XYZ file of C-alpha atoms in Angstrom:
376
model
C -28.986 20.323 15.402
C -27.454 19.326 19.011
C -27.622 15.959 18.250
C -25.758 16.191 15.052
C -23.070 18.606 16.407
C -22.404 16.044 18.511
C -22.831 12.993 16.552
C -20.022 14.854 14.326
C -17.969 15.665 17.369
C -17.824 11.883 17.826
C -16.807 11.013 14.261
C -13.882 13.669 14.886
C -12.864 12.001 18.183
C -12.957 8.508 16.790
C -10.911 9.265 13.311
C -8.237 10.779 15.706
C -7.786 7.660 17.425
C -5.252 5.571 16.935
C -1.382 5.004 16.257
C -0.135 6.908 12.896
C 2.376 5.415 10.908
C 4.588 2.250 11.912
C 7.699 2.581 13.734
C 11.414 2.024 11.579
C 14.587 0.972 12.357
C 15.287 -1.715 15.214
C 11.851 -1.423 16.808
C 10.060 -2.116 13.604
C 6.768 -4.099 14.134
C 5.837 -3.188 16.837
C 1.760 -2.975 17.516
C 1.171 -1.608 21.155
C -2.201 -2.155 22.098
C -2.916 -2.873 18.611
C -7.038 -3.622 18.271
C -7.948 -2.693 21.772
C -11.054 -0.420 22.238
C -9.457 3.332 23.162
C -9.628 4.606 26.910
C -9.808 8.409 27.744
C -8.241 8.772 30.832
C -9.791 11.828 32.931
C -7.798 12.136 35.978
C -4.211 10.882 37.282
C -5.352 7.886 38.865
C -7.203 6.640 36.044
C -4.271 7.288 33.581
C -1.675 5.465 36.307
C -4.510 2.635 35.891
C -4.688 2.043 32.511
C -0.568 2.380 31.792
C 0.082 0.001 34.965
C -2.465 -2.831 34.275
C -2.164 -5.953 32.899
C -4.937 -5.599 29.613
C -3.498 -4.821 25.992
C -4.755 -0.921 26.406
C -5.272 2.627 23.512
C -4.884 5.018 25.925
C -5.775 8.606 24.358
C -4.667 11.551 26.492
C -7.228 14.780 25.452
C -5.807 16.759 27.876
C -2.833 17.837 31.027
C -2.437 15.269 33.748
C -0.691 17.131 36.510
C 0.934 14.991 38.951
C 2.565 18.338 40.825
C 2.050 18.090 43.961
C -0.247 14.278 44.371
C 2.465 12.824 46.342
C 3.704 15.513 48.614
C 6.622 17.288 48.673
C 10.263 16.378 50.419
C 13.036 18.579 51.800
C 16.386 17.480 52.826
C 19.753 18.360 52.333
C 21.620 17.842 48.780
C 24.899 19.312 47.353
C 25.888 21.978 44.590
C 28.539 20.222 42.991
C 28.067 22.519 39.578
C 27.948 25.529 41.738
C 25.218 27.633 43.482
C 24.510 30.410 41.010
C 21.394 30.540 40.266
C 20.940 29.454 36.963
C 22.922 26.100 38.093
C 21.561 22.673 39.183
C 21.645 21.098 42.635
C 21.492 17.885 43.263
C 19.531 15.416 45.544
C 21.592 12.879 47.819
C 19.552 10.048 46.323
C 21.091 6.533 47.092
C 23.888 9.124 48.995
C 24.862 10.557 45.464
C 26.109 13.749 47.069
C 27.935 11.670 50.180
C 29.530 8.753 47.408
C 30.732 11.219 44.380
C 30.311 14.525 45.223
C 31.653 14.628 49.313
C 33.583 18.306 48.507
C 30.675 19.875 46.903
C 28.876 22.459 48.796
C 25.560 21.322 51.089
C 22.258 23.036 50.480
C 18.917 22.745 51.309
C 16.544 21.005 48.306
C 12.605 20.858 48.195
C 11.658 18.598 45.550
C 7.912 17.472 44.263
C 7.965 13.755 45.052
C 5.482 12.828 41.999
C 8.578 13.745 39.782
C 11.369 11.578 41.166
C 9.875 7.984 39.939
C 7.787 7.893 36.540
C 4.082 6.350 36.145
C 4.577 2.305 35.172
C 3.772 1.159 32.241
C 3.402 -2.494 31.488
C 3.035 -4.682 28.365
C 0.425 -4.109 24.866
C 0.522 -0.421 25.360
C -0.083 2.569 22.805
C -0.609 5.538 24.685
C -1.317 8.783 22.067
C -2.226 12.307 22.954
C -4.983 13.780 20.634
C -3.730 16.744 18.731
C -1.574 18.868 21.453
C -3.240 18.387 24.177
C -1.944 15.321 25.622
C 0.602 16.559 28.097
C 2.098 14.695 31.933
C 3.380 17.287 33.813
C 5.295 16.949 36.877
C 6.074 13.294 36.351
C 7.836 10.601 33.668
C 7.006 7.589 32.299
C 9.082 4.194 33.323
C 8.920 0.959 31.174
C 8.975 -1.637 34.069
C 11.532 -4.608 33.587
C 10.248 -7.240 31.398
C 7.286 -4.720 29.889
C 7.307 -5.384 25.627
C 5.423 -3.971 22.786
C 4.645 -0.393 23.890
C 3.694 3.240 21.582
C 4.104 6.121 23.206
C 3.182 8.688 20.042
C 2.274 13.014 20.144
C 2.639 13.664 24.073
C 4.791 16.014 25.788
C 6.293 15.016 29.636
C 7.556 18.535 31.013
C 8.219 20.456 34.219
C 9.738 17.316 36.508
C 12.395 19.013 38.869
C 13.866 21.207 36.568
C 16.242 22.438 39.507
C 17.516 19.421 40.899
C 19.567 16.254 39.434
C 17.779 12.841 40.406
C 14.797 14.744 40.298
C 13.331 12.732 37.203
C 13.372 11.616 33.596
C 11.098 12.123 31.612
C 10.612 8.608 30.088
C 12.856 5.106 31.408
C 12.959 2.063 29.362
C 15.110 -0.972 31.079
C 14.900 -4.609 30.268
C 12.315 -4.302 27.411
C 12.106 -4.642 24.217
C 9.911 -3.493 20.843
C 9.054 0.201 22.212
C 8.488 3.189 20.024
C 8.428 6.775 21.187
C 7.594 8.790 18.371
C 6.360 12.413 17.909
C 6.696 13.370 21.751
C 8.220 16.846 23.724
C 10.383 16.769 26.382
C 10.989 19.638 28.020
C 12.629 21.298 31.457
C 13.165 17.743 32.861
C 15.895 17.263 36.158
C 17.855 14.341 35.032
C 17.115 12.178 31.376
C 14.656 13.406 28.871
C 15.069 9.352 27.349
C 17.001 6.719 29.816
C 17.773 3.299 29.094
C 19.202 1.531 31.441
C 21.776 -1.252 32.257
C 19.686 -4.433 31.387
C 18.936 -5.335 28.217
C 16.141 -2.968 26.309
C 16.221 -4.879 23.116
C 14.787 -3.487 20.306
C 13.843 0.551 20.655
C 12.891 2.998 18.009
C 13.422 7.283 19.187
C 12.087 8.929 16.467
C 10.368 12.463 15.520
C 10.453 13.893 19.259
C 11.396 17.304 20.113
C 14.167 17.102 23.292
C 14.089 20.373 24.374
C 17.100 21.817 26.634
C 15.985 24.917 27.190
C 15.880 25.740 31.228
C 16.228 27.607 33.789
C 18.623 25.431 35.826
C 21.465 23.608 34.031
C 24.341 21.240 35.080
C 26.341 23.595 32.652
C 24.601 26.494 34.659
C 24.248 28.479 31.303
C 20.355 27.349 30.771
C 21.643 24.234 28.166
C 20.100 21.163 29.744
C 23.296 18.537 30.402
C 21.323 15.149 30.744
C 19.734 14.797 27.396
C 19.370 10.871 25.703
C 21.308 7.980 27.926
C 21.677 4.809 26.681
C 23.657 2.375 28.883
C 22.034 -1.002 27.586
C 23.226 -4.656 27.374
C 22.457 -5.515 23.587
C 20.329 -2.922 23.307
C 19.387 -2.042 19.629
C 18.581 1.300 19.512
C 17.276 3.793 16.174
C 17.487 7.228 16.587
C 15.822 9.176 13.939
C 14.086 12.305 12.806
C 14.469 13.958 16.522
C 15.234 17.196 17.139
C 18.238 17.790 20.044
C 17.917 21.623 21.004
C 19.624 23.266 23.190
C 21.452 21.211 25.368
C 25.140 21.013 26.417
C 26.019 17.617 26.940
C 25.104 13.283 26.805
C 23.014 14.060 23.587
C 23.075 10.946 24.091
C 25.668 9.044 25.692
C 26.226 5.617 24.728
C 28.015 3.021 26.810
C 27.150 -0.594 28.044
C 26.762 -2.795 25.214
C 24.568 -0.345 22.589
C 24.248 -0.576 19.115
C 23.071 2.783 18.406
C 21.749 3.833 14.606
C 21.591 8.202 14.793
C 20.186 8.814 10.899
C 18.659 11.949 9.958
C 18.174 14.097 13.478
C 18.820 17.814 13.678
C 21.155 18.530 16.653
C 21.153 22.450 17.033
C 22.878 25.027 19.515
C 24.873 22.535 21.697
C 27.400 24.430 24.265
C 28.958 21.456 25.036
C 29.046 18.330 23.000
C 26.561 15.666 21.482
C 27.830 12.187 21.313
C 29.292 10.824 24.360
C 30.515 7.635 23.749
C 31.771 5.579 26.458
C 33.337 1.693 26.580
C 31.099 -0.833 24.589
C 29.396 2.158 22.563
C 28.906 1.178 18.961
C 27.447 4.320 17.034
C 26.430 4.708 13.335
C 25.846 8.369 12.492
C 24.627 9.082 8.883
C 22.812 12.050 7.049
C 22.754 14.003 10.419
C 22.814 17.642 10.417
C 24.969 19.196 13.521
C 24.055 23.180 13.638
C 25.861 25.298 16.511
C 27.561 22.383 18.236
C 30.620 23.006 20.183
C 31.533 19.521 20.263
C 30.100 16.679 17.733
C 31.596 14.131 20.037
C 33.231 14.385 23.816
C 37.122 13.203 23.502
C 38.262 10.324 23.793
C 35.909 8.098 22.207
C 36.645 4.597 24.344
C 33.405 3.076 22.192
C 33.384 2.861 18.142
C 32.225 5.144 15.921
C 31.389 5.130 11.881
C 30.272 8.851 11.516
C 30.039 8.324 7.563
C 32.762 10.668 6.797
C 32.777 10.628 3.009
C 31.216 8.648 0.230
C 33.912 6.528 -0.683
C 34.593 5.446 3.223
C 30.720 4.882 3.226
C 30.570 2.546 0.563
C 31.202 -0.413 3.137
C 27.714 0.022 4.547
C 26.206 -1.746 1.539
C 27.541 -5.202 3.054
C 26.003 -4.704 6.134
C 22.833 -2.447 5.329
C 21.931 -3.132 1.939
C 22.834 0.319 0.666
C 25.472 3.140 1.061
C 25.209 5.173 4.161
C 24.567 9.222 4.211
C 27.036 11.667 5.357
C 26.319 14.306 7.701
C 26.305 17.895 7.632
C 28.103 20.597 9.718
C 27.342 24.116 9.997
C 29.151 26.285 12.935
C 29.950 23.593 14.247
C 32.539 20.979 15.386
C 32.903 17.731 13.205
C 33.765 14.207 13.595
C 35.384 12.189 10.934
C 35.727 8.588 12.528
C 35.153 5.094 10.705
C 35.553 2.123 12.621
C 33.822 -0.320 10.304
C 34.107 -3.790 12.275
C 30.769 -3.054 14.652
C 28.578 -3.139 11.241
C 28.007 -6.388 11.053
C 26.105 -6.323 13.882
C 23.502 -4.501 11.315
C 23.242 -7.594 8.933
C 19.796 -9.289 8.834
C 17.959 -6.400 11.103
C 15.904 -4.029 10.530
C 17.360 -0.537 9.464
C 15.503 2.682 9.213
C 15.891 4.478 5.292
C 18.212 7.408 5.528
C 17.896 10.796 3.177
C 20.481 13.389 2.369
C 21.391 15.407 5.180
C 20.666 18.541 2.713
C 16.506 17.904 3.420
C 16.976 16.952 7.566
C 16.792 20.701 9.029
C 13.462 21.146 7.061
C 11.540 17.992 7.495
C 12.705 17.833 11.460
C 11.759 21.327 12.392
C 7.983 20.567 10.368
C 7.471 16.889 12.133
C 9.507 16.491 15.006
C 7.784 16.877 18.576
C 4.157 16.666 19.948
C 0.950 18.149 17.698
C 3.020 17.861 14.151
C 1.612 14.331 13.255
């Protein structure tokens, strides 16, 4: 009877293994560590291993890795440019931040967990997955190292990293990469970026299904609306963004700048006490069958990038020349709008790979039953 209960156990653990589905949109073929027998990481060290090595790696996270406290702690002095109330952020003077761009702000005192401020590497032919809900990093992110390709991250959450202070962490950095899928993964009380990408080219990247979750006690905005949600400051990055759930922030949900084409289809953004889009110079943004709930501000003005926010269905007939089909528009409930249709930028969608978009009328209900760790 032992023997079977665990011979069964084993079947269990084995049929969970694996990616589930295949990533849409720009990122679209992309395998991970495809084939490779599956790794169960048991402590930090082995799971830094296994994401930082050089082997095509199926690295299944069964449980919490902690990194709170494994590197020590640090306290200097850092500035309050937001205020110092309590429920505000403070920032640390990384690279002299607070000394370069904030020199009026107020000094204070900051002790920060050093674990948080730089995330775990993760190199080439990677697919890391948690099993059911109980894959979770706490205290630190995950960073895509420059030239790193082909990587899954799928049903984990990456919480608690700084909350308090700014520069105290994202959550997960991509920079010159390309073919990465994060699907199906939390983020929650993070210090800076829940999902970074930064100046050099990430290529080809696919956000879809996770749960970015702004609720905290500390806030740029001070009002417990996390600020520094989805950044995407590329050069030629393709970016998807679909399916995701944007709760409870107040501001760069995402912001878009560099040279990004960004394609937003289908996400939920709800109770925003700021705004959503940011979208700086050399931002190129196609919003369809979105669904903006509670949201102060759809997009920060001025828009210095382009925008084709699929105003109405005659305007949006001009997607079928570029993607093959007419594109959705989006919904607004208490909320702020945008109504915006530079058209020129879709071209650059010709002869890639575009995720399917649905009426904005089914988003609310499909996002709030899929998006985020465990709902795979």
């Amino acid at each position: 009877m032992k023997i079977a209960a665990i011979l069964a156990a084993l079947a269990v653990r084995a049929a969970a293994v694996g990616v589930s589905g295949a990533a849409e949109g720009f990122a679209k073929g992309v395998t991970g560590g495809g084939s490779a027998t599956p790794v169960y990481p048991s402590t930090t060290a082995e799971l830094v291993s296994y994401l930082g090595d050089s082997s095509a790696r199926v690295i299944v996270l069964s449980q919490t890795f902690d990194f709170t406290s494994t590197e020590g702690t640090t306290t200097s002095t850092g500035c309050a440019p937001w205020g110092t109330a309590s429920a505000c952020q403070v920032a640390i003077n990384q690279n002299d931040w607070c000394t370069n761009y904030e020199p009026d702000a107020p000094s204070v005192s900051v002790s920060y967990d050093n674990a948080g401020v730089l995330g775990i590497t993760v190199k080439s032919n990677k697919s890391l997955i948690g099993s059911g809900s109980a894959g979770i990093i706490k205290g630190k992110g995950l960073r895509i190292v420059s030239g790193a390709s082909n990587i899954i991250i799928q049903n984990i959450a990456i919480t608690d990293i700084n909350p308090k202070y700014v520069w105290g962490g994202d959550a997960i950095t991509i920079d010159n990469s390309d073919l990465v899928w994060i699907d199906h993964v939390t983020t929650a009380r993070i210090g800076r970026q829940h999902i970074v990408l930064g100046t050099d080219a990430s290529k080809r990247v696919t956000i879809s299904n996770n749960y970015i979750n702004g609720v905290t006690d500390y806030s740029a905005t001070c009002d417990g609306y996390h600020y520094w949600g989805i950044y995407l400051d590329g050069s030629s990055d393709l970016v998807t963004l679909k399916g995701n759930y944007i709760y409870h922030t107040s501001g760069r949900a995402p912001k878009v700048q560099g040279n990004t084409l960004l394609h937003a289809v289908n996400n939920y953004w709800y109770q925003n006490s700021g705004h959503a889009f940011e979208i700086g110079s050399g931002g190129y943004v196609l919003a369809e069958g979105n669904v903006f709930q509670n949201i102060v501000a759809v997009a920060e003005s001025p828009i210095d990038g382009q925008l084709f926010s699929s105003p109405d269905t005659t305007t949006n007939a001009v997607c079928s020349t570029y993607l093959g089909r007419v594109c959705q528009v989006n919904g607004f409930g208490s909320s702020g709008t945008f109504s915006q249709a530079d058209a020129a930028f879709l071209t650059n969608f010709s002869g890639k790979n575009i995720a399917a978009a649905t009426a904005y009328t089914a988003v609310v209900a499909s996002v709030t039953a899929n998006a985020g760790q465990g709902k795979l």
